[in-house]
Amino acid sequence: NMPEYDVIVLGTGLKECILSGILSANGKRVLHIDRNPYYGGESASISPLEELYKKFNVPGPGKAMGQGRHWSVDLVPKFLLASGPLVQMLLYTEVTRYLDFKVVEGSFVYRGGRVHRVPCTEAQAQASDLMGRFDKRRFRKFLLFALNFDESDRRRHHELDPQRRTARDVFRHFDLGSEVVEFVGHAVALHSSDEYLEQPFLQTMRRIQLYAESQDRYGHSPYLYPLYGLGELLQAFGRLSTDHGGGYLLNHPVEDITACRTPPYVPERVRSAARLIRVVCLLNHPIRDTEDAKSCYIIIPQTQLRRKSDIYICMVSYAHNIAPEGKYVAVVSTTVETSNPEREVQPGLELLEPIVQKFVSITSFFVPLDDGRRSQIFVSRSYDASAHFETECEDIRDMYRRMMGSELSLRGLRGEQGGRDEASGQRSAQQPPPSDLPACSASCGRR
């Protein structure tokens, strides 16, 4: 007989797995059903390499690419902020006991045809070629303000009301030039558009503090990535669900749906809000101007190319055990704005030349038509074009809120010494972050 479950989740994408992990940690028995014979759905990790070529109907690969079983290519790669909400979720579910992470070696921003390391400390600002001498002085003052900002302490507000004054007001207060504002807003605060400039600046301060706190944790950059790729996350959540009495059914067709949590299963309950392009590129060299980094994140701000959307480039390599020695995988992604998507990402592809092989996918970005409360059919959004998990974590929290009727609380972390306020996402200035983060390999740069 089929055992009884508290929750049935359709699809084994990252968001569905994370959400089910949280429910499992809260004592729910969860059954995952996926019509595909593999984990991940649109966010699957493809291995061996021959399967990637087959998926995109490309002949190959050649012998120069090494053994196919040594490759694991994520179709929707995304990095984790070391002190970000996804790390908090992983700690809460205790899934980290199945995983090993390694720090990403560099965080870069594109300007004037080349990439530059993103500065987020006084020393980095002083050494940066993104700013002239006077800009560096003004940026330093702004950075001290941002990193020491405390909503509850008016003495640190510089007479700027965080609920009323906009981010643009703060940048003007410190006389920051447009090019400095560009990299602060898009490469540090990780805003995906310039709408934030006209919004209260409190959220931007929180984002800057999160980025800086994440970078300070391990050095090099604020980002982490699991060894062997994101597929390890999916399998880890599968083990977690099994440990809590749950189950997985792969390659299992679904005949009728009364509740659902992923767009492909209920096309009549979603709409396409945009189109996305992702280009997976196989390389045999690091990206130029990245100091020979074996992994990195590059953001091309929209204004650099007179666009409305940023372009994102994430690159990992054999250093994360996703490819043979000397091989790299880079993915260029953005929101489509014209009838020629491949031309839109060409500036990103040019940074990667020469490219051994590229695989292009153009997909729809789906959003649910309603909140699902009446039908009890809860649908997640598709993955956005960014290569970090911040917006996906927002969707997970929104899904939990719609399903459970309450905010997701991650209190009670193992080894917790402090934490981010659950309602605001802001860390108390007196409380250090949880120390029980995912283990990094010895080469990850832990201080």
CSV table of C-alpha atoms in Angstrom, one decimal, residues 100-265:
chain,number,residue,atom,x,y,z
A,100,ASP,CA,30.9,20.2,0.6
A,101,PHE,CA,31.2,23.8,-0.7
A,102,LYS,CA,34.1,25.8,-2.1
A,103,VAL,CA,34.4,29.6,-2.4
A,104,VAL,CA,34.1,31.2,-5.8
A,105,GLU,CA,37.4,32.9,-6.6
A,106,GLY,CA,36.3,36.3,-7.9
A,107,SER,CA,33.4,38.8,-8.2
A,108,PHE,CA,33.7,41.1,-11.2
A,109,VAL,CA,31.8,43.9,-13.0
A,110,TYR,CA,32.0,44.8,-16.6
A,111,ARG,CA,32.9,48.3,-17.7
A,112,GLY,CA,34.2,49.7,-21.0
A,113,GLY,CA,34.8,46.3,-22.7
A,114,ARG,CA,36.7,44.6,-19.8
A,115,VAL,CA,36.0,43.3,-16.4
A,116,HIS,CA,37.1,44.7,-13.0
A,117,ARG,CA,37.1,43.1,-9.5
A,118,VAL,CA,34.2,44.4,-7.4
A,119,PRO,CA,35.5,46.4,-4.5
A,120,CYS,CA,33.7,46.1,-1.1
A,121,THR,CA,36.4,47.0,1.4
A,122,GLU,CA,38.6,50.1,1.9
A,123,ALA,CA,41.7,48.2,0.8
A,124,GLN,CA,39.9,46.9,-2.4
A,125,ALA,CA,38.5,50.4,-3.1
A,126,GLN,CA,42.0,51.9,-2.8
A,127,ALA,CA,43.4,49.3,-5.3
A,128,SER,CA,40.5,49.4,-7.7
A,129,ASP,CA,40.8,50.6,-11.3
A,130,LEU,CA,37.1,51.3,-11.4
A,131,MET,CA,37.5,54.7,-9.7
A,132,GLY,CA,39.7,57.8,-9.8
A,133,ARG,CA,41.3,59.3,-6.6
A,134,PHE,CA,38.4,61.5,-5.7
A,135,ASP,CA,35.8,58.9,-6.4
A,136,LYS,CA,37.7,56.5,-4.2
A,137,ARG,CA,37.5,59.0,-1.3
A,138,ARG,CA,33.8,59.5,-1.7
A,139,PHE,CA,33.1,55.8,-2.1
A,140,ARG,CA,35.1,55.1,1.1
A,141,LYS,CA,32.8,57.5,3.0
A,142,PHE,CA,29.7,55.9,1.5
A,143,LEU,CA,31.0,52.4,2.3
A,144,LEU,CA,31.7,53.2,5.9
A,145,PHE,CA,28.1,54.6,6.2
A,146,ALA,CA,26.6,51.5,4.5
A,147,LEU,CA,28.5,48.9,6.5
A,148,ASN,CA,27.8,50.7,9.8
A,149,PHE,CA,24.2,51.6,9.1
A,150,ASP,CA,21.7,50.5,11.7
A,151,GLU,CA,18.1,51.1,11.2
A,152,SER,CA,17.5,51.4,15.0
A,153,ASP,CA,20.3,53.9,15.6
A,154,ARG,CA,19.4,57.4,14.3
A,155,ARG,CA,23.0,58.6,15.0
A,156,ARG,CA,24.1,56.5,12.0
A,157,HIS,CA,21.5,57.8,9.6
A,158,HIS,CA,23.2,61.1,8.6
A,159,GLU,CA,19.8,62.7,9.0
A,160,LEU,CA,18.5,60.5,6.1
A,161,ASP,CA,15.2,58.7,6.9
A,162,PRO,CA,15.6,55.1,5.6
A,163,GLN,CA,11.9,54.7,5.0
A,164,ARG,CA,11.4,58.0,3.2
A,165,ARG,CA,14.6,58.9,1.4
A,166,THR,CA,15.5,56.9,-1.7
A,167,ALA,CA,18.7,55.2,-2.7
A,168,ARG,CA,19.3,58.0,-5.2
A,169,ASP,CA,19.1,60.5,-2.4
A,170,VAL,CA,21.8,58.6,-0.5
A,171,PHE,CA,24.1,58.4,-3.5
A,172,ARG,CA,23.7,62.2,-4.0
A,173,HIS,CA,24.3,62.8,-0.4
A,174,PHE,CA,27.8,61.2,-0.8
A,175,ASP,CA,28.3,62.7,-4.2
A,176,LEU,CA,28.8,59.4,-5.9
A,177,GLY,CA,29.3,59.4,-9.7
A,178,SER,CA,27.1,57.5,-12.0
A,179,GLU,CA,29.7,54.8,-12.7
A,180,VAL,CA,30.2,54.2,-9.0
A,181,VAL,CA,26.4,54.0,-8.5
A,182,GLU,CA,26.3,51.5,-11.3
A,183,PHE,CA,28.6,48.9,-9.7
A,184,VAL,CA,27.3,49.5,-6.2
A,185,GLY,CA,23.7,49.0,-7.2
A,186,HIS,CA,24.1,46.0,-9.6
A,187,ALA,CA,27.3,44.2,-8.5
A,188,VAL,CA,27.2,44.7,-4.7
A,189,ALA,CA,23.5,45.3,-3.9
A,190,LEU,CA,22.6,42.9,-6.7
A,191,HIS,CA,19.6,44.8,-7.9
A,192,SER,CA,18.5,43.6,-11.3
A,193,SER,CA,17.1,46.9,-12.5
A,194,ASP,CA,17.4,50.6,-11.6
A,195,GLU,CA,13.9,50.7,-10.0
A,196,TYR,CA,15.6,50.6,-6.6
A,197,LEU,CA,17.0,54.1,-7.1
A,198,GLU,CA,13.5,55.6,-6.5
A,199,GLN,CA,12.7,53.3,-3.5
A,200,PRO,CA,13.5,53.7,0.2
A,201,PHE,CA,17.2,53.1,0.6
A,202,LEU,CA,16.9,50.7,3.6
A,203,GLN,CA,16.8,47.6,1.5
A,204,THR,CA,19.8,48.6,-0.5
A,205,MET,CA,21.8,49.1,2.8
A,206,ARG,CA,20.8,45.6,3.8
A,207,ARG,CA,21.9,44.1,0.5
A,208,ILE,CA,25.3,45.9,0.7
A,209,GLN,CA,25.8,44.6,4.3
A,210,LEU,CA,24.9,41.1,3.2
A,211,TYR,CA,27.4,41.2,0.3
A,212,ALA,CA,30.2,42.5,2.6
A,213,GLU,CA,29.4,40.0,5.4
A,214,SER,CA,29.5,37.2,2.9
A,215,GLN,CA,32.8,38.3,1.4
A,216,ASP,CA,34.3,38.7,4.8
A,217,ARG,CA,33.5,35.1,5.7
A,218,TYR,CA,35.9,33.4,3.4
A,219,GLY,CA,37.7,36.2,1.3
A,220,HIS,CA,38.1,36.1,-2.4
A,221,SER,CA,34.4,36.7,-3.1
A,222,PRO,CA,31.1,36.5,-1.3
A,223,TYR,CA,29.9,33.4,-3.3
A,224,LEU,CA,30.0,29.7,-2.7
A,225,TYR,CA,29.3,26.8,-5.0
A,226,PRO,CA,29.0,23.1,-4.1
A,227,LEU,CA,31.7,20.7,-5.2
A,228,TYR,CA,30.4,18.6,-8.2
A,229,GLY,CA,27.7,21.2,-9.0
A,230,LEU,CA,24.2,21.9,-8.0
A,231,GLY,CA,23.1,18.4,-8.7
A,232,GLU,CA,24.7,17.5,-5.3
A,233,LEU,CA,22.1,19.9,-3.7
A,234,LEU,CA,19.3,18.0,-5.3
A,235,GLN,CA,20.6,14.6,-4.2
A,236,ALA,CA,21.2,15.9,-0.7
A,237,PHE,CA,17.6,17.0,-0.4
A,238,GLY,CA,16.6,13.6,-1.7
A,239,ARG,CA,18.5,11.9,1.1
A,240,LEU,CA,17.1,14.4,3.6
A,241,SER,CA,13.5,13.6,2.6
A,242,THR,CA,14.1,9.9,2.9
A,243,ASP,CA,15.6,10.4,6.3
A,244,HIS,CA,12.3,12.1,7.4
A,245,GLY,CA,10.1,9.3,6.0
A,246,GLY,CA,9.6,11.0,2.6
A,247,GLY,CA,10.1,9.5,-0.9
A,248,TYR,CA,11.0,10.2,-4.5
A,249,LEU,CA,9.3,8.9,-7.7
A,250,LEU,CA,11.3,9.7,-10.8
A,251,ASN,CA,10.1,8.9,-14.4
A,252,HIS,CA,6.5,8.8,-13.0
A,253,PRO,CA,3.7,10.4,-15.1
A,254,VAL,CA,1.1,12.5,-13.4
A,255,GLU,CA,-2.5,11.9,-14.5
A,256,ASP,CA,-4.4,14.3,-12.2
A,257,ILE,CA,-3.4,17.3,-10.2
A,258,THR,CA,-5.1,18.7,-7.1
A,259,ALA,CA,-2.0,20.7,-5.9
A,260,CYS,CA,1.2,21.6,-7.6
A,261,ARG,CA,4.4,23.5,-7.0
A,262,THR,CA,6.1,23.8,-10.4
A,263,PRO,CA,5.0,25.6,-13.6
A,264,PRO,CA,5.6,22.8,-16.2
A,265,TYR,CA,2.8,20.6,-14.7
